[in-house]
Structures are given as structure tokens and as C-alpha cells.
GROMACS .gro file of C-alpha atoms in nm:
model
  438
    1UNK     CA    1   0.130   0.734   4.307
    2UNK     CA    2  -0.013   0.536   4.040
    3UNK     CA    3   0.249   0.515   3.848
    4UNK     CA    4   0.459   0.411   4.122
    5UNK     CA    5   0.187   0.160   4.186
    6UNK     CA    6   0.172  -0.012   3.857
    7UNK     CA    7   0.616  -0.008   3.862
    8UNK     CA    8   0.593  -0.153   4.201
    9UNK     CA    9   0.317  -0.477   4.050
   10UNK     CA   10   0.557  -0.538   3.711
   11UNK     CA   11   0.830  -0.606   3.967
   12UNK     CA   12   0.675  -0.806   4.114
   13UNK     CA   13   0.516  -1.027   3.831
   14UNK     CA   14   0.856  -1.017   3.691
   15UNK     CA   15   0.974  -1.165   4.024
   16UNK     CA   16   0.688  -1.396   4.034
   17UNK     CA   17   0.768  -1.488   3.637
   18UNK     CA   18   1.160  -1.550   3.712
   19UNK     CA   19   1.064  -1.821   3.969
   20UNK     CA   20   0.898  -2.051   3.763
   21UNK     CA   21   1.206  -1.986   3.524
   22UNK     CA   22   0.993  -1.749   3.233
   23UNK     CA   23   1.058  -1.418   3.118
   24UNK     CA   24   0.858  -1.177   3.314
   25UNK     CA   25   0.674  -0.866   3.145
   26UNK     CA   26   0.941  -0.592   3.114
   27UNK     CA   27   1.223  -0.867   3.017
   28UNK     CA   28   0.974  -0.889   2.724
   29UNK     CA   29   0.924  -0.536   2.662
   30UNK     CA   30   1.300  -0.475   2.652
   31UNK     CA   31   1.388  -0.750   2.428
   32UNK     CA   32   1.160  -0.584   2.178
   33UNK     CA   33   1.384  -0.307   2.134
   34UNK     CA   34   1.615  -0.568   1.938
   35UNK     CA   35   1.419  -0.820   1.871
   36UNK     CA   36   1.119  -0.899   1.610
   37UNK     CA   37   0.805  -0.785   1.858
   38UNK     CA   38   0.517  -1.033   1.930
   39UNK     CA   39   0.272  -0.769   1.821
   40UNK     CA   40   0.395  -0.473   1.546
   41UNK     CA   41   0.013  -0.401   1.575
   42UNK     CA   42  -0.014  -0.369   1.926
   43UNK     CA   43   0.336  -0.147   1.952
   44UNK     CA   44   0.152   0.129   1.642
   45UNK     CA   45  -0.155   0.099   1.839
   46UNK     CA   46   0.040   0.249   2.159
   47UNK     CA   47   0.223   0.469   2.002
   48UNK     CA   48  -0.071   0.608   1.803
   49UNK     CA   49  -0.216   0.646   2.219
   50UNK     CA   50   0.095   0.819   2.300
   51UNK     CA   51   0.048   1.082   1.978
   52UNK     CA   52  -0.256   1.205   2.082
   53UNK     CA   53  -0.076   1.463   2.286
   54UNK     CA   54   0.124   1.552   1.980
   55UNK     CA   55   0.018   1.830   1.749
   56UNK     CA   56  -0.025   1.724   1.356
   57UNK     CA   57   0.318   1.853   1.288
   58UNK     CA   58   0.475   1.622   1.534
   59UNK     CA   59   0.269   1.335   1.454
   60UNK     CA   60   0.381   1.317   1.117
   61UNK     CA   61   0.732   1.351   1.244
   62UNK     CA   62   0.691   1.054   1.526
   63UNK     CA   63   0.525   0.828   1.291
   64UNK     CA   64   0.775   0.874   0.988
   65UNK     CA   65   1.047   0.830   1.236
   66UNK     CA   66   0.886   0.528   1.369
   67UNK     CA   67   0.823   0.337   0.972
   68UNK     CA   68   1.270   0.470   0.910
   69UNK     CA   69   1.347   0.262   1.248
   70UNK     CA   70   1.163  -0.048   1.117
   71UNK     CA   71   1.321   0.004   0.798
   72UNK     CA   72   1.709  -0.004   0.932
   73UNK     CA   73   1.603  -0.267   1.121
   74UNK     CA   74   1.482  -0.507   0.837
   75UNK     CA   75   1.782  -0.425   0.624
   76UNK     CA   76   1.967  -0.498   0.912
   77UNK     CA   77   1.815  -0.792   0.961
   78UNK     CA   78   1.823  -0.901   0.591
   79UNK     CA   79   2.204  -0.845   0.555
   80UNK     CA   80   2.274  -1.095   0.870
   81UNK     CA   81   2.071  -1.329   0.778
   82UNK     CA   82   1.788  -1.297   1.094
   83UNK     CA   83   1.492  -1.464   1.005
   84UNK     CA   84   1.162  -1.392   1.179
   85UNK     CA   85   0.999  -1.659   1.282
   86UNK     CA   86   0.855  -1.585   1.670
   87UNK     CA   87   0.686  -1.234   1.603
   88UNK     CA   88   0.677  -0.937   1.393
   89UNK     CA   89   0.915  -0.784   1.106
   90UNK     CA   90   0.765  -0.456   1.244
   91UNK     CA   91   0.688  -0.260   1.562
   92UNK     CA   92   1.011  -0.198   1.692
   93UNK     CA   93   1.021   0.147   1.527
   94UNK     CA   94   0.697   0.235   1.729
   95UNK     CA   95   0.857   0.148   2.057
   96UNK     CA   96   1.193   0.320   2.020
   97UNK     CA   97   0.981   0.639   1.917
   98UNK     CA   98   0.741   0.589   2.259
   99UNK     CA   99   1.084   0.619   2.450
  100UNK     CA  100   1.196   0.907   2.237
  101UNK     CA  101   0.920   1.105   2.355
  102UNK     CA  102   0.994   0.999   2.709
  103UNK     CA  103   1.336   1.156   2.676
  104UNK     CA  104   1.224   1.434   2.498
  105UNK     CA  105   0.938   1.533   2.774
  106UNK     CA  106   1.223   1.500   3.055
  107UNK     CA  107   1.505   1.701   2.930
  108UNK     CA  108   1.310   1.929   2.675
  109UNK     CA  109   1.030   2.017   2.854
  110UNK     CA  110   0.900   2.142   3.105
  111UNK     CA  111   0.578   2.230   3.357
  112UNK     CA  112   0.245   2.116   3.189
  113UNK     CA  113   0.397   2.031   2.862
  114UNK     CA  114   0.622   1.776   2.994
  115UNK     CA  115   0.368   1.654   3.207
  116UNK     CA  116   0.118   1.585   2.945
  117UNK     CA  117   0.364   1.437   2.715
  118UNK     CA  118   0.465   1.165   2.986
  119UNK     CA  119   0.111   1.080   3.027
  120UNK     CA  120   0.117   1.057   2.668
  121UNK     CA  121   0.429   0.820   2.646
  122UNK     CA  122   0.261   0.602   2.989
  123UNK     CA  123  -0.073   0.601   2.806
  124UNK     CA  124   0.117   0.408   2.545
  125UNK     CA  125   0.353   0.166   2.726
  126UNK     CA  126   0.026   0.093   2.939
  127UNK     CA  127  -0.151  -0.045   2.657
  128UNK     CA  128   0.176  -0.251   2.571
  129UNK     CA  129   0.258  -0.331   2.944
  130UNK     CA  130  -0.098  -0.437   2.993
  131UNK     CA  131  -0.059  -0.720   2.721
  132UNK     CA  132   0.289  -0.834   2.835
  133UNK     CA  133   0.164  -0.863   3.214
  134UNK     CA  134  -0.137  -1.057   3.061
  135UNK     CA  135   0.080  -1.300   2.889
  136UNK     CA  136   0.284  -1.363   3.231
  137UNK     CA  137  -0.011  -1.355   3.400
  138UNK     CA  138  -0.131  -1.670   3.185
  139UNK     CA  139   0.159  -1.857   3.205
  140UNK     CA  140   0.166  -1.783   3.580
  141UNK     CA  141  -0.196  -1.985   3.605
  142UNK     CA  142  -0.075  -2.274   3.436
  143UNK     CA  143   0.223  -2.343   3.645
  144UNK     CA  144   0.023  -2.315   3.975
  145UNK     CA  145  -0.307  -2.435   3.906
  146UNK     CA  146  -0.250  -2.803   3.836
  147UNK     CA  147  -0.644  -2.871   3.885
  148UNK     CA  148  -0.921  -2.701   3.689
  149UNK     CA  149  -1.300  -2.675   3.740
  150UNK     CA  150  -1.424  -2.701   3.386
  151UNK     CA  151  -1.630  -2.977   3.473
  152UNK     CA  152  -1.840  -2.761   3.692
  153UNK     CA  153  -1.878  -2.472   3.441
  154UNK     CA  154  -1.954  -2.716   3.166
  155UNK     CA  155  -2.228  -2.914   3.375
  156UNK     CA  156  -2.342  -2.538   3.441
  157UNK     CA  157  -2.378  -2.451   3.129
  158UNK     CA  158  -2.650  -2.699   3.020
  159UNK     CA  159  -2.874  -2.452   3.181
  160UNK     CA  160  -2.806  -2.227   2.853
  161UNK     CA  161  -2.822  -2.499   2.638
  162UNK     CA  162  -2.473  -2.558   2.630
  163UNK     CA  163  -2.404  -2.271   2.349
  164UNK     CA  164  -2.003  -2.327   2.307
  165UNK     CA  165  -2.081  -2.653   2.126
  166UNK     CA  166  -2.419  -2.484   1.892
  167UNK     CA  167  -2.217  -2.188   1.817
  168UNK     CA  168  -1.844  -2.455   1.725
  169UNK     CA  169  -2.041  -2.627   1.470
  170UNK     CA  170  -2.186  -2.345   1.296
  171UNK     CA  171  -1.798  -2.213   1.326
  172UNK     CA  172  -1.669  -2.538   1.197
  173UNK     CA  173  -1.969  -2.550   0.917
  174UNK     CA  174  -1.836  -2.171   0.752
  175UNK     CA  175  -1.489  -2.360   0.661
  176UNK     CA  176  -1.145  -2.140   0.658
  177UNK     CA  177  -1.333  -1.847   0.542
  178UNK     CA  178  -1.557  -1.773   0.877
  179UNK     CA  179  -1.254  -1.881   1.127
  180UNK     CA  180  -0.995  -1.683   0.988
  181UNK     CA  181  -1.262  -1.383   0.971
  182UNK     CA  182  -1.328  -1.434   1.314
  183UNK     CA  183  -1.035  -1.508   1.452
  184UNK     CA  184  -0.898  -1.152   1.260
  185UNK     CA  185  -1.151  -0.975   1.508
  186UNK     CA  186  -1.068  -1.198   1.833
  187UNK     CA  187  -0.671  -1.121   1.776
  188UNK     CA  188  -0.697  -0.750   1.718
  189UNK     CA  189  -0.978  -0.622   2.019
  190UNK     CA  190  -0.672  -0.384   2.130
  191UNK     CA  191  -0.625  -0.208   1.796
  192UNK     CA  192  -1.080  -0.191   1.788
  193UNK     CA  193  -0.985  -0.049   2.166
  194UNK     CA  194  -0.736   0.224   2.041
  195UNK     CA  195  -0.992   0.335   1.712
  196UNK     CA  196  -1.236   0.419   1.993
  197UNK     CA  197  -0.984   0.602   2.256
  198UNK     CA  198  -0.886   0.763   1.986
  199UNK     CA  199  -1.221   0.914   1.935
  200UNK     CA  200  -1.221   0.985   2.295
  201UNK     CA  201  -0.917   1.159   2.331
  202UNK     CA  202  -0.921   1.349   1.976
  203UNK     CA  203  -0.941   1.675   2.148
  204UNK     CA  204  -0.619   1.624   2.379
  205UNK     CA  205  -0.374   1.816   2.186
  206UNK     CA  206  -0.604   2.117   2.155
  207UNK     CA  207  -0.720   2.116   2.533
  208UNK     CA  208  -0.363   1.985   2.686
  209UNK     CA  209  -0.564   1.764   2.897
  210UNK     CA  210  -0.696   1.444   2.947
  211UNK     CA  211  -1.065   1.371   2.946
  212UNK     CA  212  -1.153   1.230   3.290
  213UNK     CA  213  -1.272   0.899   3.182
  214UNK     CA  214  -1.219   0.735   2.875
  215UNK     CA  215  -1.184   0.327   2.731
  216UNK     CA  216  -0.848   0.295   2.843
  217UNK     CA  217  -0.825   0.300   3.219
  218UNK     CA  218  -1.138   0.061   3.183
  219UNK     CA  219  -0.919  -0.163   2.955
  220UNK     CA  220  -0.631  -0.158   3.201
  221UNK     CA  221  -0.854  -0.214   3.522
  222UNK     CA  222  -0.985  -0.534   3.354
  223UNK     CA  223  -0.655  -0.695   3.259
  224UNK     CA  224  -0.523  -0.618   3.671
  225UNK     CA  225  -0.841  -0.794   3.768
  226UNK     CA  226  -0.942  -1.018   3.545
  227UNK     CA  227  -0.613  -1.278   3.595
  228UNK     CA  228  -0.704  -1.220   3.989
  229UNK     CA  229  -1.003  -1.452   3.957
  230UNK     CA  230  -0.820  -1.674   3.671
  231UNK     CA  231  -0.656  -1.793   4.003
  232UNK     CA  232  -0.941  -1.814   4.222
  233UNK     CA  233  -1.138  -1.996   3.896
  234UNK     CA  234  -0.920  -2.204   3.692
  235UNK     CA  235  -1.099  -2.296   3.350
  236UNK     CA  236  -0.939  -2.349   3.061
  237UNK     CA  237  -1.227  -2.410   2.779
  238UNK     CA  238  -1.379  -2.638   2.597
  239UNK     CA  239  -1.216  -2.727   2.346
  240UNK     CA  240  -0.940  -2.821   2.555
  241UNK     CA  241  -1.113  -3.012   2.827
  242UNK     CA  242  -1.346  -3.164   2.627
  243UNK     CA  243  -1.112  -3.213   2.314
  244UNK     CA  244  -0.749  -3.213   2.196
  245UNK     CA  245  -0.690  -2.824   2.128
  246UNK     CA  246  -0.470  -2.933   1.829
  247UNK     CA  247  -0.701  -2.735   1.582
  248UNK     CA  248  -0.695  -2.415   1.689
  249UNK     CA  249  -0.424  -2.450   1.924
  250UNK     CA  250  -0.104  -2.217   1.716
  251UNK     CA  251  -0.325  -1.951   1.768
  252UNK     CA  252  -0.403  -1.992   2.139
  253UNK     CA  253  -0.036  -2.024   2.286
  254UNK     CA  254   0.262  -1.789   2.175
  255UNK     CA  255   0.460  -1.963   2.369
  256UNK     CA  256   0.395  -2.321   2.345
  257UNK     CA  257   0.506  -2.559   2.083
  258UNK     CA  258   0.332  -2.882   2.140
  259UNK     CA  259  -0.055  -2.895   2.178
  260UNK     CA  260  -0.138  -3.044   2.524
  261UNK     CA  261  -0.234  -3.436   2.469
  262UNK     CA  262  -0.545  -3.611   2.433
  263UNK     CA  263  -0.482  -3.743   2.775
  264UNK     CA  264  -0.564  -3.434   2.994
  265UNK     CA  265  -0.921  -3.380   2.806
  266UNK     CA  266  -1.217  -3.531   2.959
  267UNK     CA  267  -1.323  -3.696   2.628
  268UNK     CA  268  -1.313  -3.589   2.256
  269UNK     CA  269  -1.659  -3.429   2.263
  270UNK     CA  270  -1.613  -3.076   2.116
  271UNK     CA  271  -1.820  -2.941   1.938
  272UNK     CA  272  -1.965  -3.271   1.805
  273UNK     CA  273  -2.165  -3.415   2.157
  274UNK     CA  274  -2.228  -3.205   2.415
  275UNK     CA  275  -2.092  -3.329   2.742
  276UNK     CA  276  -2.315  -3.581   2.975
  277UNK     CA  277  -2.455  -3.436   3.288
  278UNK     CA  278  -2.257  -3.606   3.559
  279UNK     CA  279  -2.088  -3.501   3.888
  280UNK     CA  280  -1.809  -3.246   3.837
  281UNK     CA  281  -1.532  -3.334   3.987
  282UNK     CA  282  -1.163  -3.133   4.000
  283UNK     CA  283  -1.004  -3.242   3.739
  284UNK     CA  284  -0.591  -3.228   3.681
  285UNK     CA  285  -0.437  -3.037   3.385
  286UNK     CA  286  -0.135  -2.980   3.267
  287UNK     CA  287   0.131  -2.663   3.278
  288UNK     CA  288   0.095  -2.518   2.907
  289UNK     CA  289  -0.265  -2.411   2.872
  290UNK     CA  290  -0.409  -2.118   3.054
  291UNK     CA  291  -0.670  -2.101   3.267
  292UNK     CA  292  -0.820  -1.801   3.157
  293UNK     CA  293  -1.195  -1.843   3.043
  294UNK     CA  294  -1.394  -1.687   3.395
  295UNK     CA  295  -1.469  -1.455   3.344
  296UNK     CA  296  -1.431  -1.383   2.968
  297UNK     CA  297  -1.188  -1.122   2.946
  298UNK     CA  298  -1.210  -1.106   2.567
  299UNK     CA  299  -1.636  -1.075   2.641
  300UNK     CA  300  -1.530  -0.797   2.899
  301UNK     CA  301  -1.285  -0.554   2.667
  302UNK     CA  302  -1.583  -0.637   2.397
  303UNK     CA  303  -1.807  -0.471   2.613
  304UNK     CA  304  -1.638  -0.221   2.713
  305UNK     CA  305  -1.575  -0.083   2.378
  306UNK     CA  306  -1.927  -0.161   2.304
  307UNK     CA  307  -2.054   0.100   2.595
  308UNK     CA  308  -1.732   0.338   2.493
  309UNK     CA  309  -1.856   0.358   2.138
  310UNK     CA  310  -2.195   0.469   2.187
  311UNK     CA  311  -2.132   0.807   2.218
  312UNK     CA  312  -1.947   0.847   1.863
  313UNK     CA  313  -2.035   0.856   1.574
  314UNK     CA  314  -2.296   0.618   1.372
  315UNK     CA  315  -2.025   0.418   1.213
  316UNK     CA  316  -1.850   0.421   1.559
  317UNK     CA  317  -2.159   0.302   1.698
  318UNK     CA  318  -2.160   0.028   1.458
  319UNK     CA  319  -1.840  -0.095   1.461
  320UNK     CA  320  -1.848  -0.117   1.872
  321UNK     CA  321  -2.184  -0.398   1.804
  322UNK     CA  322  -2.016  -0.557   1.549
  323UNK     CA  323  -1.689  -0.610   1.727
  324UNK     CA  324  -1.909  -0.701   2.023
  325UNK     CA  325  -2.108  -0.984   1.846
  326UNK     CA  326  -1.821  -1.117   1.663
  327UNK     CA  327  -1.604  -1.136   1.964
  328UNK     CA  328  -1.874  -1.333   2.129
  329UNK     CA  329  -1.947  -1.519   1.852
  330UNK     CA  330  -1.554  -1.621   1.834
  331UNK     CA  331  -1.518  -1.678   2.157
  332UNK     CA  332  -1.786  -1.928   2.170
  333UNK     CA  333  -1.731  -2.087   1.824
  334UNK     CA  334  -1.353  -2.122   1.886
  335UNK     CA  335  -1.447  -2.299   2.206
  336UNK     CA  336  -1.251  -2.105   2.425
  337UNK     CA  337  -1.497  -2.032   2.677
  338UNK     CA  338  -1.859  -2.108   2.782
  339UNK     CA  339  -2.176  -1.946   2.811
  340UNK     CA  340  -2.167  -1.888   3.162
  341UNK     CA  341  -1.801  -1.738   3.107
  342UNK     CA  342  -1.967  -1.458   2.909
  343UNK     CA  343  -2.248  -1.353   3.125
  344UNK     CA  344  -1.949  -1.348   3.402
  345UNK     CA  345  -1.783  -1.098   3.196
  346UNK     CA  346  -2.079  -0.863   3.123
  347UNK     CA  347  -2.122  -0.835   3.459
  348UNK     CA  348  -1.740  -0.777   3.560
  349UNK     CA  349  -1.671  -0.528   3.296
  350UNK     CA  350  -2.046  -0.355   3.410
  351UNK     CA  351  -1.872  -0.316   3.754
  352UNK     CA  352  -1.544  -0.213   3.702
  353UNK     CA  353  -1.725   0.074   3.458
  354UNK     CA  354  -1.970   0.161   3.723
  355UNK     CA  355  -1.646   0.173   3.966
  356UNK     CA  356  -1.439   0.414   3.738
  357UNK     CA  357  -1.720   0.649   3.685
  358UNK     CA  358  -1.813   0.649   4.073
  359UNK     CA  359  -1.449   0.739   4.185
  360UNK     CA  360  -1.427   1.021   3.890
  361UNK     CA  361  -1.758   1.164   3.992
  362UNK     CA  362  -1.725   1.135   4.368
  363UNK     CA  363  -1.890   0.860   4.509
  364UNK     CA  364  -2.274   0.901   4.632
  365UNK     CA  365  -2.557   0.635   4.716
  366UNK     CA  366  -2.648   0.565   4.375
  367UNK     CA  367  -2.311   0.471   4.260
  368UNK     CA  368  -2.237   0.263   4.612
  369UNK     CA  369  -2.540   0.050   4.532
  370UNK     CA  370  -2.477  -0.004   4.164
  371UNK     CA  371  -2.123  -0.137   4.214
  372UNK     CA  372  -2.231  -0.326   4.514
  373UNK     CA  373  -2.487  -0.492   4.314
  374UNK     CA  374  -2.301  -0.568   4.023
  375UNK     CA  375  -2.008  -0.704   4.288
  376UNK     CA  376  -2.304  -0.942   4.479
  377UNK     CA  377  -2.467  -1.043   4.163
  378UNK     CA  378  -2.053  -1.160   4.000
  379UNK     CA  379  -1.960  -1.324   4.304
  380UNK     CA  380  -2.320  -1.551   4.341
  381UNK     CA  381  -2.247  -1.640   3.942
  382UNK     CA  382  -1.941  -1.819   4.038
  383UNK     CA  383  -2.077  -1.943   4.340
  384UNK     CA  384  -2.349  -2.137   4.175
  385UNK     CA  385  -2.105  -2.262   3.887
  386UNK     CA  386  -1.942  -2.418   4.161
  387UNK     CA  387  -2.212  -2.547   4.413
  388UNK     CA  388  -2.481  -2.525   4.249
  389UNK     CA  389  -2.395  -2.721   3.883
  390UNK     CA  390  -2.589  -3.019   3.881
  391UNK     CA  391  -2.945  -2.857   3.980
  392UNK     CA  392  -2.834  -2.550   3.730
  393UNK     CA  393  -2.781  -2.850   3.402
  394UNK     CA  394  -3.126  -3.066   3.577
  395UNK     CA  395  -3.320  -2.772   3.563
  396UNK     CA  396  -3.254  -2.535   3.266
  397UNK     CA  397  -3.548  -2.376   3.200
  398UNK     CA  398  -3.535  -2.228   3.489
  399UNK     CA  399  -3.181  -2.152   3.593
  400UNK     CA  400  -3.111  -2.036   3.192
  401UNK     CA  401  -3.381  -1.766   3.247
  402UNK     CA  402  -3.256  -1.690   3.585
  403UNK     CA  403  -2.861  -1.645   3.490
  404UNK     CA  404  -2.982  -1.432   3.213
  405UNK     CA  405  -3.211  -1.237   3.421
  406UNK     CA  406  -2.894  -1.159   3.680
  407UNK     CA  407  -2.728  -1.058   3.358
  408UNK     CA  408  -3.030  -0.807   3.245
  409UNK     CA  409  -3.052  -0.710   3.587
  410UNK     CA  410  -2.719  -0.576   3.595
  411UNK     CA  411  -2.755  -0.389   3.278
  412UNK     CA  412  -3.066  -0.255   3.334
  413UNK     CA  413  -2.941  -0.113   3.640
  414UNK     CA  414  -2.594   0.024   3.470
  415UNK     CA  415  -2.843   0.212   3.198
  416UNK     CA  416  -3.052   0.371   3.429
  417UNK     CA  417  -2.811   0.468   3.702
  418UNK     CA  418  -2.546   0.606   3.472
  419UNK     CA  419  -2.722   0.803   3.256
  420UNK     CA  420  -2.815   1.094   3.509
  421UNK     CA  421  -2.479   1.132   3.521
  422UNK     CA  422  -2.374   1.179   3.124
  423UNK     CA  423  -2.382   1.583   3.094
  424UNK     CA  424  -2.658   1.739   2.897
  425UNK     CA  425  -2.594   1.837   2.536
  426UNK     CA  426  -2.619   2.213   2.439
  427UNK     CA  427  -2.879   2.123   2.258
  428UNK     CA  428  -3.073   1.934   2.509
  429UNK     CA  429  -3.039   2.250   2.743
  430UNK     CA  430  -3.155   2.485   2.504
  431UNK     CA  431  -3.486   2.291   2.458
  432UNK     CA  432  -3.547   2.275   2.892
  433UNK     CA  433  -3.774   2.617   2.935
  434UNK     CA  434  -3.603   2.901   3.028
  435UNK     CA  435  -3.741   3.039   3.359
  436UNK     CA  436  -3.918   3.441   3.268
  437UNK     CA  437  -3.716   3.707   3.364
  438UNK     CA  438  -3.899   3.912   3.667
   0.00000   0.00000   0.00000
């Protein structure tokens, strides 16, 4: 049913896409079968999902198979002259080898085996699906939302202290070295997500089963949702409606090749002068940027790797708070979103996590009350960026403490209602007294 579900939305986002003459998610995907992918990362990083149900033997096998396809298809590329200059010289090899599999499961297998290797091979094109639909889903916002509200969630965002513009000169101060550091961790969260579903699903082959809940059906969740209120909350950042965009703007949009003009900003403020407190007012944009800054998604799949990784390892551990500062940090320092945009995506990925683990537990009244706190407490944040601005920016020292008090509040609550429901090490039970024997 699900995956009859998720078929039945890429039709329709393709149908959606086709109207407003674009390429729609699987035209995409099946073009990369020929054609130099957009992400050779992203393509190893699903098929490296989809191996997990392998057993070494095979692995070794899929992935050699995978680095020969990418081979022929340089050579072949070479000899005709191709040049790549719109995506990867690598990746298609990992794609072809995901559809092997699929082929394999259905006409070698059979029962349980087949079964677990197509949830293998889905697991994969998910992760790959889930970026293509977010790319449509993008270009989708920017051809129907001609007005955005970004003067609303930047007269908001005085009540932090207005932290895009603090954190974009420090950015700006580090030179080439700190941007192109950052912007290494900002362009590769999925591969971060797959080194920690990895973890999660390590034991997969050896079981022949899934684990109940793991990183990637929170990943997926957020990209469905996330675009949902992209077009209930067009923003599209800082540095584009309070600047040109021109500086960072080859690494925003794949698909544009033109920065948008001076014209559409507000004024040329970013990061230099934070923006007077005025009336917001709608303001009109125009059809190449994307209005995808609230909530921060990026702040989101951050955070849920951040929660994911806790229960690895140490240097798991670690790298889940690095990638989690240094997304934030990028996200703010590029000037792609705002502060409020981040404490909107805490609390959406806290939600959607408390959500997943409610369904897979069974729902009781402790789960109920979590996600319907972590729903109220979303849905007032954007209801104050957008009534509430101008008291929010003339009274910051108390609205700041109060937006980051919803924020706490959230967490808090997430901590203590979720862990009850982690299961007890062996260790842990050994150490509870053992009841005498009568």
C-alpha cells in the first residue's frame, strides 16, 4: 500500500511538473541511466542503502559491477566526444546495479528473500526519488508562488537578534577556506544520512529483516512534508530578498543559469546592515528561486541525524553534533534561511519523529499528547511570524526568550517522553534486583 502510495504521488508531481513545462521526478531518474547524474554521490549512497540486504560476498560483487558500468560509460563518453558539464562523470553504474537487483529479486527469488531484497532496492531508489521529488517540488514553488513573506520572517527575526546577518559576516570573514568547508557539509547531509542508516541497519543481512524504525523513513517523511508548508509559507532567504544572490547563487540552483536581479531584493543589505524594522508587506518575486527556507529542511534532516546518531558509537555520536552545528552554522552564514526558520525545523523534525515512533509502537496517551504538542507549538510559530512580526522585532527580549523557550519546550518534552520507550540494555536489566525465589 505504501508503495503504491508513494507511485501514485510521483505521478502526480510528474503531472504537476509537465504543466509548467519541467521535467518531473522520474523523467529525471530515467535520464540518469544515460546521462551524466546530478549526484554520483547521492546514486552510491542509495545503492550502498540497497546493499545492506546483501551478504559480503554480494556486496563486493554489486559494487565492483557498479565502478565497471561507470567505467564503459566514461570511455564511452570519451570516444564521442560527451563532455560533462550539468552533473556527474559517475553514478550511473550505481543506478543500473539498484535495478539489477530489482530484476534479480523478481525472477530469481522468491518468498522472504525476494521480499527483503525489493525493500532493499526501494530503500535505495527512495533515497534517490526523495531528492528528485525535492528538486520538482522547488521548482514547483517558484512557478506558483509569485509573492513571498520574507519581510515578515525577517521583521520576526529581530527578536533573535537577527542571527542570519551575525553568523554571514563571520562566514564572509573565514574567506574561501570556511565557505567551501561549509558548504562541503551543507551539499552532502544525504551521504552523513546514509553513514548513520547504515549503522542502523548493519545487522539486516544477518537478521533478514528490517529494524522497525530507523533515519530513513524519518528522512523521507520530512521531504513529503516539508515542501507542503513551502506552499503554505513562501520564503526564499536572505540573501536573496535582502541582496542579489549572485555570490553564492551556482550553488543554490541546478537548474538556473542567471542569478535573479537586483530588482526583486528588498535592498542590498546582506549580511552588511541588518534590515529596518518596518511593516512587512507581501512582497513579489520572481519564478527561479525557491521558496524553501520554513521550515528549514536542511535544520530538520540535521536533526534528525543528530537524534539517530546518539545511539552509536562515540565517533558516531560526534559526527551527528558536528554535522548538526555545521549545517546550522551554513545555513545561517550562507544566508539561506533565518533564525526563526531553524527553530521551525527543530520543532517539525521533533514531530514527525515523535509521529513515527507513536505509529511503530502503537499509539497511547503519551505519544497523542507529544505529537499534538509539538503540532500546536509549529503551527503558533508560523502564526506569529505572520501576525505577530512587528511586536516580535519591538520587543525582543522578550519574544527571543519566548520562541526559544517553545523550542526547549518541545525538546524537553521529546527527551522525556521518548525515552520510556527505548528498550533496556542487557546490562541495565541485569543491574534491576532480581525478585528471591520462594
Amino acid at each position: 500500500m505504501a508503495g503504491v502510495a508513494a507511485l501514485g504521488f510521483l505521478v502526480a508531481l510528474e503531472i504537476a511538473a509537465r504543466h509548467y513545462g519541467l521535467a518531473g521526478p522520474m523523467t529525471c531518474q530515467v535520464r540518469e541511466l544515460i546521462f551524466p547524474p546530478k549526484s554520483g554521490f547521492l546514486l552510491y549512497a542509495g545503492m550502498a542503502l540497497m546493499m545492506v540486504v546483501l551478504t559480503w560476498r554480494q556486496r563486493f560483487i554489486a559494487f565492483g559491477a557498479a565502478i565497471g558500468i561507470d567505467i564503459a560509460f566514461l570511455v564511452v563518453r570519451w570516444a564521442v566526444g560527451a563532455k560533462v558539464t550539468d552533473g556527474h562523470p559517475f553514478g550511473n553504474g550505481a543506478l543500473w546495479v539498484i535495478l539489477g537487483c530489482a530484476v534479480i529479486a523478481v525472477t530469481r527469488r522468491t518468498g522472504r528473500e525476494r521480499a527483503l531484497l525489493l525493500k532493499g532496492v526501494g530503500l535505495g531508489l527512495l533515497l534517490v526519488a526523495g531528492r528528485k521529488t525535492g528538486d520538482t517540488w522547488l521548482l514547483i514553488t517558484s512557478k506558483t508562488r509569485p509573492v513571498v513573506l520574507d519581510q515578515y520572517v525577517a521583521t520576526a527575526d529581530h527578536a533573535l537578534g537577527n542571527p542570519s546577518w551575525l553568523v554571514g559576516r563571520i562566514v564572509t570573514a573565514t574567506g574561501p577556506i570556511g565557505f567551501n568547508f561549509l558548504d562541503i557539509v551543507y551539499g552532502q547531509l544525504a551521504v552523513a544520512a546514509v553513514v548513520v542508516a547504515l549503522y542502523q541497519l548493519r545487522n539486516v543481512a544477518v537478521e533478514r529483516r528490517f529494524p522497525s524504525h530507523h533515519l530513513v523513513r524519518t528522512f523521507l517523511v520530512i521531504g513529503l512534508l516539508g515542501p507542503a508548508i513551502y506552499m503554505i509559507y513562501p520564503v526564499v532567504g536572505p540573501i536573496f530578498a535582502y541582496g542579489t544572490g549572485a555570490e553564492h547563487w551556482a550553488t543554490v540552483s541546478l537548474w538556473a543559469k542567471t542569478p535573479p536581479t537586483e530588482q526583486w531584493a528588498v535592498a542590498n543589505l546582506w549580511p552588511s546592515t541588518p534590515p529596518p524594522i518596518n511593516t512587512p508587506h507581501p512582497m513579489p518575486f520572481d519564478e527561479i528561486t525557491p521558496r524553501n527556507c520554513m521550515p528549514s529542511l536542511h535544520t530538520a534532516w540535521a536533526t534528525a541525524i543528530f537524534i539517530h546518531s546518539r545511539k552509536g558509537p562515540r565517533i558516531l555520536r560526534f559526527a551527528g553534533t558536528f554535522w548538526l552545528i555545521a549545517t546550522l552554522t551554513a545555513t545561517l552564514g550562507f544566508g539561506w534561511h533565518y533564525g526563526v526558520d531553524l527553530i521551525a525545523g527543530v520543532v517539525f523534525t521533533l514531530t514527525i519523529e515523535a509521529a513515527l515512533r507513536s505509529l511503530d509502537r502503537g499509539w497511547d496517551r503519551s505519544g497523542i499528547r507529544l505529537v499534538a504538542y509539538g503540532a500546536t507549538v509549529f503551527a503558533a510559530l508560523l502564526v506569529s511570524y505572520r501576525w505577530l512580526p512587528l511586536e516580535m522585532a519591538r520587543h525582543p527580549w522578550v519574544s527571543g526568550p519566548l520562541l526559544v523557550l517553545a523550542m526547549s519546550s518541545v525538546v524537553y518534552g521529546y527527551a522525556r517522553t521518548v525515552a520510556p520507550w527505548e528498550p533496556k540494555s542487557a546490562s541495565a536489566r541485569q543491574r534491576q534486583p532480581q525478585p528471591e525465589p520462594v
